[in-house]
Short mmCIF file of C-alpha atoms and ligand atoms in Angstrom, two decimals:
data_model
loop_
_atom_site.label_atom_id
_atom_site.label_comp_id
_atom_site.label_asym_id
_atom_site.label_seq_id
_atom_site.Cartn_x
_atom_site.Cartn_y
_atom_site.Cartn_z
CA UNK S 64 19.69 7.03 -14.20
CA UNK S 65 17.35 4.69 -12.70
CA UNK S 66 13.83 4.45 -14.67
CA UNK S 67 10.75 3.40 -12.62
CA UNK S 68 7.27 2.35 -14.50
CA UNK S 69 4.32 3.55 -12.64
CA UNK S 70 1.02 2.94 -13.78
CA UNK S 71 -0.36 5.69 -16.39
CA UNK S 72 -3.97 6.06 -14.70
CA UNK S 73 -6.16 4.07 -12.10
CA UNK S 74 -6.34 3.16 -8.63
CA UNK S 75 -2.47 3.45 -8.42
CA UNK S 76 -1.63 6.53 -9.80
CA UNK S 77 -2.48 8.99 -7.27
CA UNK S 78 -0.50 7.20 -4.30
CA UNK S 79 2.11 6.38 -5.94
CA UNK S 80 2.69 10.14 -7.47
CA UNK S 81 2.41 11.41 -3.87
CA UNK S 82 4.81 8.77 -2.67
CA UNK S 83 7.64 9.62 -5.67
CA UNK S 84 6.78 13.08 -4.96
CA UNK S 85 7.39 13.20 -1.11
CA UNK S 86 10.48 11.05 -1.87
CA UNK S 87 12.16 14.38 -3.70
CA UNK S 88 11.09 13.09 -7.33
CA UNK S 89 9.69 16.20 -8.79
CA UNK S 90 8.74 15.63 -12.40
CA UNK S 91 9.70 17.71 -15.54
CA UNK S 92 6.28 17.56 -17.17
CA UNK S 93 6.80 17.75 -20.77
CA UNK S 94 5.62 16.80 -24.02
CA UNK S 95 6.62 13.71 -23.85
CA UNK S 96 3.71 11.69 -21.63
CA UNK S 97 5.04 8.11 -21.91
CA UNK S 98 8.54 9.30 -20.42
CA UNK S 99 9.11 11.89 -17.87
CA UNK S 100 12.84 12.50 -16.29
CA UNK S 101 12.98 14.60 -12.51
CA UNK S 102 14.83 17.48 -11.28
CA UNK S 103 17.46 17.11 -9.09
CA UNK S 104 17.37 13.01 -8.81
CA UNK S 105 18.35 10.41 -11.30
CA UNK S 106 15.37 9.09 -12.20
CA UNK S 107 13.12 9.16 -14.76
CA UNK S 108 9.37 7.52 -14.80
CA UNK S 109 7.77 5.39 -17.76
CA UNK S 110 3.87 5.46 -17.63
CA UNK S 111 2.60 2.72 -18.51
CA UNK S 112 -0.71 -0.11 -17.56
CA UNK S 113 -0.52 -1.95 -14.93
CA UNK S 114 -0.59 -4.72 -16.32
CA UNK S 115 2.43 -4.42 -18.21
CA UNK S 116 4.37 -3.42 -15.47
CA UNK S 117 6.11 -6.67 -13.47
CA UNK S 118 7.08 -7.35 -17.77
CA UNK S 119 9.07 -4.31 -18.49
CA UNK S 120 10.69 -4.07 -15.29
CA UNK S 121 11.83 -8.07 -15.32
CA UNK S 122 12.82 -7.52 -19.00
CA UNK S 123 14.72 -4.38 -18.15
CA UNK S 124 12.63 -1.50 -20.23
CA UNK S 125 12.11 -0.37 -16.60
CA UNK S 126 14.70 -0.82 -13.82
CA UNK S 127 11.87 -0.84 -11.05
CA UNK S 128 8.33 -0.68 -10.99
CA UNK S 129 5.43 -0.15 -8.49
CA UNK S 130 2.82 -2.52 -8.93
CA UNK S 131 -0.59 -3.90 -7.14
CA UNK S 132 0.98 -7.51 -6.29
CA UNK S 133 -1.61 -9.40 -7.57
CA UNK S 134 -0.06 -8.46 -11.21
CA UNK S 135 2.99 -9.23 -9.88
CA UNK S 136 2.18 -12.69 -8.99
CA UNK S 137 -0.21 -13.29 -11.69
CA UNK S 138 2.16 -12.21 -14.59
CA UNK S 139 5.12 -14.44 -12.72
CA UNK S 140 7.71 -12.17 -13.87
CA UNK S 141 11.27 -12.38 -13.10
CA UNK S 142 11.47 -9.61 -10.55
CA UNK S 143 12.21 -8.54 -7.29
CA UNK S 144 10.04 -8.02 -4.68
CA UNK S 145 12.45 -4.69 -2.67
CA UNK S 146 9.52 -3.29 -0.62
CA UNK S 147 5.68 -3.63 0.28
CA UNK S 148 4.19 0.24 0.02
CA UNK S 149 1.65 -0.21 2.18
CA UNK S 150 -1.45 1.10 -0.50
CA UNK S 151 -3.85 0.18 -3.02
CA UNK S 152 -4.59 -2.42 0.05
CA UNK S 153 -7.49 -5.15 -1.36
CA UNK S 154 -7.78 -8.83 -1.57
CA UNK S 155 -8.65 -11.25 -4.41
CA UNK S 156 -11.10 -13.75 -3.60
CA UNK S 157 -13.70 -16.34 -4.65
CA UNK S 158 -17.28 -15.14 -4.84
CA UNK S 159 -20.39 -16.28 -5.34
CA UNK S 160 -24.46 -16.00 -6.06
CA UNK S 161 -26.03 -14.57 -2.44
CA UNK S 162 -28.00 -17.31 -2.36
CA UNK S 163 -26.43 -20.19 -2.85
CA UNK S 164 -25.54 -22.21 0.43
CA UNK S 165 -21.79 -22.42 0.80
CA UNK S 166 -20.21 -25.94 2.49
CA UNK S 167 -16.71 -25.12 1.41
CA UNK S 168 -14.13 -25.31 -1.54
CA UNK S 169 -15.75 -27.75 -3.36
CA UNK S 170 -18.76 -26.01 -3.86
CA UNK S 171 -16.80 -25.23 -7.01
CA UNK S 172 -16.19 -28.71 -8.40
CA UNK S 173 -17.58 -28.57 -12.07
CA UNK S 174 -18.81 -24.82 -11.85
CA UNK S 175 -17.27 -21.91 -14.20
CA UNK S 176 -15.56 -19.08 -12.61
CA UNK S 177 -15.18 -15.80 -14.31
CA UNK S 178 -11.79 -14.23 -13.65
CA UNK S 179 -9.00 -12.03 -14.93
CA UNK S 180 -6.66 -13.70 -12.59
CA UNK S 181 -6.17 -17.15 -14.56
CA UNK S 182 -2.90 -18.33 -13.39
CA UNK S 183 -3.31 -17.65 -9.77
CA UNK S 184 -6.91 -19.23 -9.49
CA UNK S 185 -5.75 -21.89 -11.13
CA UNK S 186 -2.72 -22.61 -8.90
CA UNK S 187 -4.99 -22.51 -5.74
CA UNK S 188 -7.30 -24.87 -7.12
CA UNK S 189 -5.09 -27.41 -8.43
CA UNK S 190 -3.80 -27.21 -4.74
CA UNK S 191 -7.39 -27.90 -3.45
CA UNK S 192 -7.94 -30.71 -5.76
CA UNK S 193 -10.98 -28.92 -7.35
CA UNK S 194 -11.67 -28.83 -11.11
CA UNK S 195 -13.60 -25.50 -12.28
CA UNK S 196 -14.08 -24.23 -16.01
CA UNK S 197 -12.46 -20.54 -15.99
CA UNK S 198 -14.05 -18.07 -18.02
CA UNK S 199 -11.29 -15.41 -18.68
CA UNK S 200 -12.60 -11.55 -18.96
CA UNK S 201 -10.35 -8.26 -18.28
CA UNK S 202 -13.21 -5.97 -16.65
CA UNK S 203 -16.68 -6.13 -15.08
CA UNK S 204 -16.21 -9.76 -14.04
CA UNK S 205 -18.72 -9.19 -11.57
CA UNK S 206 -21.45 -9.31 -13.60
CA UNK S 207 -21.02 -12.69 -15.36
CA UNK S 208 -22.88 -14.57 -12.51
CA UNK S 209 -25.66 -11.80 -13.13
CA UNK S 210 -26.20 -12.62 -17.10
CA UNK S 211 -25.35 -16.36 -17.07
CA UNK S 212 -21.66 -16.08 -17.81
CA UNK S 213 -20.68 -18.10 -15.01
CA UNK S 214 -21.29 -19.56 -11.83
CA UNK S 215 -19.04 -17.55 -9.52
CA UNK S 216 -16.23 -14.83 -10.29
CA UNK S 217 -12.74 -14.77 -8.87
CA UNK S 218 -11.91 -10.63 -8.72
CA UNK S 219 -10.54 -7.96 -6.35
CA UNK S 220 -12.57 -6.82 -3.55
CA UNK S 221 -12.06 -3.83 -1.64
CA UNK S 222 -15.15 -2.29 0.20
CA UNK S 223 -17.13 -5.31 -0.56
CA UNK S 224 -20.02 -3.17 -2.34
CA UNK S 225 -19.37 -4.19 -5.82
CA UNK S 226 -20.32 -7.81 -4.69
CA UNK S 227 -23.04 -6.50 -2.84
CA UNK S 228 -24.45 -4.31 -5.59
CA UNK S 229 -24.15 -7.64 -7.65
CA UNK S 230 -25.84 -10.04 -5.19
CA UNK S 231 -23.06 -12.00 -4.85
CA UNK S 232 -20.82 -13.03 -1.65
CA UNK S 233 -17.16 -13.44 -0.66
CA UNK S 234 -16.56 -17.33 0.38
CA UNK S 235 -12.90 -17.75 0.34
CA UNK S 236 -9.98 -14.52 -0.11
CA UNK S 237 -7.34 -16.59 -1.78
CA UNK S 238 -4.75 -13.59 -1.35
CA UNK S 239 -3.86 -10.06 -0.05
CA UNK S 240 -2.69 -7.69 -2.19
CA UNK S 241 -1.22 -4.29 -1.56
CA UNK S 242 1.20 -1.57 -3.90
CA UNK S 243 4.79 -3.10 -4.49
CA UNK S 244 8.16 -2.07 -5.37
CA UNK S 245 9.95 -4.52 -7.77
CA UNK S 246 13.17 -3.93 -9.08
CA UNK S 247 14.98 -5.94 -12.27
CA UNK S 248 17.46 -8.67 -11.02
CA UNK S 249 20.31 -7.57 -12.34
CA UNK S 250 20.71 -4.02 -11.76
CA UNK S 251 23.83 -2.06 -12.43
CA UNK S 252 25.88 -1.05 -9.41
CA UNK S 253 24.89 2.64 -10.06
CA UNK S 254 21.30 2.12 -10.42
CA UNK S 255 21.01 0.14 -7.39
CA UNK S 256 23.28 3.01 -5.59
CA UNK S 257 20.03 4.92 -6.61
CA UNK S 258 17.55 2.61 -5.41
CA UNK S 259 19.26 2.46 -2.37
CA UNK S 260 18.65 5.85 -1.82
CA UNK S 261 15.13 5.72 -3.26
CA UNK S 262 14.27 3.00 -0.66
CA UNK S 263 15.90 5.28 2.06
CA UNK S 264 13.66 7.89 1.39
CA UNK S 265 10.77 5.66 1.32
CA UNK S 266 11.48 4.37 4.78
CA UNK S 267 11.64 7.79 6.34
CA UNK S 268 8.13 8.55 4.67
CA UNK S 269 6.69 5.44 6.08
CA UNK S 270 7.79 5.68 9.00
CA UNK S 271 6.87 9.27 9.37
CA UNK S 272 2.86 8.09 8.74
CA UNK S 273 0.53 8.65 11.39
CA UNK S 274 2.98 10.06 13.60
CA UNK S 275 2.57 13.22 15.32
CA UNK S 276 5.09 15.39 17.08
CA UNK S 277 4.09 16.97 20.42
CA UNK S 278 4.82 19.59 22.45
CA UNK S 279 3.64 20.48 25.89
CA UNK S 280 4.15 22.34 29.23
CA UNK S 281 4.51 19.95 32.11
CA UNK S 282 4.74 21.45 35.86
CA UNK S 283 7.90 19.53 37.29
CA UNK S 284 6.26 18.08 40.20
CA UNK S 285 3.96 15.78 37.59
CA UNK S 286 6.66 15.32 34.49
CA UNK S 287 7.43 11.34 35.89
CA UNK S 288 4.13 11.10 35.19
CA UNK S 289 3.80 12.68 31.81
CA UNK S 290 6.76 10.58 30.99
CA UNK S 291 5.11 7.61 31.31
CA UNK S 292 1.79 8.64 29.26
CA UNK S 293 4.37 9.23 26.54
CA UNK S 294 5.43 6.75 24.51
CA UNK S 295 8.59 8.46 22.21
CA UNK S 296 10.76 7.40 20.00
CA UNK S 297 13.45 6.46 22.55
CA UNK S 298 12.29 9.31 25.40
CA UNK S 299 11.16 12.81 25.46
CA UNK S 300 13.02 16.10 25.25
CA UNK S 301 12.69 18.26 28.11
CA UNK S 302 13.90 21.37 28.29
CA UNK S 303 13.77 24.33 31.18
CA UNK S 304 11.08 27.21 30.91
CA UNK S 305 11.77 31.12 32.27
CA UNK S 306 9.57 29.70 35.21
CA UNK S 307 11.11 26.92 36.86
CA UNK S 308 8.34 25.10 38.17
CA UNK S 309 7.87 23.86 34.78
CA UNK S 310 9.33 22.45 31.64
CA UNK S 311 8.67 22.07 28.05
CA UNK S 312 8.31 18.15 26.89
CA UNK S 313 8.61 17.34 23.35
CA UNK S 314 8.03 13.67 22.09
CA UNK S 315 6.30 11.94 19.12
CA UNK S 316 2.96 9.92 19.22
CA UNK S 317 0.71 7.96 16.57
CA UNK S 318 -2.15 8.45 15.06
CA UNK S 319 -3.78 5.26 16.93
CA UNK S 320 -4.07 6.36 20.13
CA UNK S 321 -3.75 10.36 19.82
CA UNK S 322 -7.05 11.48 21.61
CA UNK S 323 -6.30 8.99 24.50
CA UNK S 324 -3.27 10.21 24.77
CA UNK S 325 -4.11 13.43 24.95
CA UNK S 326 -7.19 12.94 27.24
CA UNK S 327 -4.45 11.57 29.77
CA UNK S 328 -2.19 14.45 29.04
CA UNK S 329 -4.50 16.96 30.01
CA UNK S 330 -5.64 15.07 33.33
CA UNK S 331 -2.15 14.89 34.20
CA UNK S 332 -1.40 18.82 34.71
CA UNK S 333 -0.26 19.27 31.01
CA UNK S 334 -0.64 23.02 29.55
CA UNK S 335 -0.41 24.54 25.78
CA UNK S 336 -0.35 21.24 23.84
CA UNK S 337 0.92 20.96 20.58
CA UNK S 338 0.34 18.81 18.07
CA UNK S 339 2.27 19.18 14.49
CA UNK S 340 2.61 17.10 11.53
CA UNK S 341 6.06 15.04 10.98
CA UNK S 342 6.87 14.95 7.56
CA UNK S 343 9.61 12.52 7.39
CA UNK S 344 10.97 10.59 9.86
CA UNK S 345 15.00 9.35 10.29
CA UNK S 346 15.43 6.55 12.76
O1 PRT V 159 -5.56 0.64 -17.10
P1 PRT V 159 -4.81 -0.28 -16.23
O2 PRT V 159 -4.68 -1.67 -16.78
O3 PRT V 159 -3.50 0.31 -15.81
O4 PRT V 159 -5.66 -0.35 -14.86
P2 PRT V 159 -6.68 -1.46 -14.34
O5 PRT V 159 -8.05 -1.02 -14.73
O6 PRT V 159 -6.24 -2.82 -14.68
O7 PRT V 159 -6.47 -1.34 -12.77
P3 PRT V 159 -7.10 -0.35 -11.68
O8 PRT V 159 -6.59 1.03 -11.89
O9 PRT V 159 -8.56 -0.55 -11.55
O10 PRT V 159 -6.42 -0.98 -10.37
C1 PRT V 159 -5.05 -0.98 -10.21
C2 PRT V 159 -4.68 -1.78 -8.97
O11 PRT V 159 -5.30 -1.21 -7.81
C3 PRT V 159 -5.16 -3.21 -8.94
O12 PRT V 159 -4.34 -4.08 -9.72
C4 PRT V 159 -5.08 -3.54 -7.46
O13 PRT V 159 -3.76 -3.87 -7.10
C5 PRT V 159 -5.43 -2.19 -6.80
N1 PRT V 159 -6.81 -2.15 -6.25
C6 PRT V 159 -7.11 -1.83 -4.97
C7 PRT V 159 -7.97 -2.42 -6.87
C8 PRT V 159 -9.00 -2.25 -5.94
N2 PRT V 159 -8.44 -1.88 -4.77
C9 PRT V 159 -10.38 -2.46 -6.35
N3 PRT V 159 -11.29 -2.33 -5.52
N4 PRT V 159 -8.26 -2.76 -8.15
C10 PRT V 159 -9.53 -2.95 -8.53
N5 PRT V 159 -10.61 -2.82 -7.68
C11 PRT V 159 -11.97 -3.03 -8.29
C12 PRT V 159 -12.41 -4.50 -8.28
O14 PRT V 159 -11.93 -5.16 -9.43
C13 PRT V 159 -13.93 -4.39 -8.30
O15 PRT V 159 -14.43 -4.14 -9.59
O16 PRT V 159 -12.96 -2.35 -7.58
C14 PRT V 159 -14.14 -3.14 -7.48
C15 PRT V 159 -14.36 -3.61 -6.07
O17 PRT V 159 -14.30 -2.57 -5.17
P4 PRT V 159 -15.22 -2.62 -3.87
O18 PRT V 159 -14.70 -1.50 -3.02
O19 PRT V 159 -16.63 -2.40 -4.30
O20 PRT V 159 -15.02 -3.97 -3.19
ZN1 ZN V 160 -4.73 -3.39 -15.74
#
């Protein structure tokens, strides 16, 4: 049994669900909230804060965790990094009144910065050489500037509007952060037989995303052509049609550059395109 802590509620919860779910791990909901086991795979997932996540999975309450890395690195615990899930994307950075004129890092010499990142703020200024007061509050850190709390904040940023709405602006992203995977560094030989398979599945849903598969009619006189517009996986299927001027061509394409694609498609003499959703994808 492998037990993974996922956070209870927030900006996490939704992806990650969908994630666990698409990976096979259907949960038994029951009355128990804080612990729920699945059908059909060995795992069972602990809800829990974030925040208390990269703890309980380098302490070994949890055996893996999925986590927005900034906890990760600012809690420093003892875990594994296994794979980057690609969501929750958003960057913590340095920000500042609108007003004020901006020359660089040492703008913050001798100012207080409002944060609930301590450890990794500190770190990158004790890099820089720059001594700030840090004024340590877990929520609405952007409105200390506002009411005289502090000079500047240090906070996540994703759409930048929260700054805006505060009259503030982003001088300096000190790091990226996206939704991890951490595992405990000394897992059994059975639970990591389980996270092997876990990380298996997540692969095939990744690479699955923003894929499309596609199927078309080609007349055989322009399939070199066609060929060439299609970029596949290693190269297209084509198989024979009842008439034998033509041929059915099957190959997948991203997301990125669909409606190009298909725009050239169509120039090129293709017929009855089409386009279906990949669910999971084995390379
Ligand atoms: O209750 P619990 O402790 O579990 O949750 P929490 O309130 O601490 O965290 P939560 O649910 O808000 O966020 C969980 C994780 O989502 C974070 O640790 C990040 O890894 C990730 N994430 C991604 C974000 C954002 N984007 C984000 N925009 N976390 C917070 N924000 C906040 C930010 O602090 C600011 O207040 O959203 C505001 C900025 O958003 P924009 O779009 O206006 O820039
Ligand atoms: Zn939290």
């Amino acid at each position: 049994m492998l037990r993974i802590a996922v956070q209870s509620k927030g900006r996490l919860y939704d992806e990650t669900m969908l994630l666990l779910e698409e990976a096979g791990i259907k949960l038994n909901r029951g009355k128990r909230i804080l612990l729920l086991s699945a059908k059909g795979f060995p795992v069972e997932v602990l809800f829990l804060r974030d925040d208390d996540i990269p703890q309980s999975v380098a302490n070994g309450v949890a055996d893996v965790g999925i986590v927005g890395e900034n906890e990760y690195v600012e809690k420093g615990a003892e875990a594994k990094l296994t794979k980057r899930l690609g969501f929750s994307k958003c960057r913590l950075s340095l920000a500042i009144p609108k007003d004020e004129e901006y020359g660089g890092i040492e703008w913050f010499e001798g100012k207080t910065i409002a944060t609930s990142y301590p450890e990794i703020l500190t770190d990158y200024l004790d890099r820089r050489h720059v001594k700030a007061n840090l004024h340590i509050i877990s929520g609405s850190v952007e409105i200390a500037p506002g009411i005289g709390l502090a000079d500047a904040i240090f906070d996540l940023v994703s759409s930048g509007s929260t700054l805006v709405s505060n009259r503030l602006k982003e001088v300096d992203v000190v790091m990226n952060s996206e939704a991890l995977l951490i595992a405990n560094n000394e897992l059994s030989e059975e639970k990591q037989a389980i996270l092997d398979e876990l990380l298996f599945r997540f692969e095939a849903i990744q690479a699955a995303e923003g894929k499309k598969y596609v199927l078309l009619n080609a007349p055989k006189d322009k399939l070199n052509e066609i060929i060439e517009i299609l970029p596949g996986m290693k190269s297209p299927t084509i198989t024979p049609l009842a008439d034998d001027k033509w041929v059915s061509v099957q190959s997948v394409i991203t997301e990125q550059h669909f409606w190009e694609i298909i725009g050239k498609l169509k120039a090129s003499g293709a017929e009855g395109i089409l386009i279906i959703p990949i669910e999971k994808m084995i390379v």
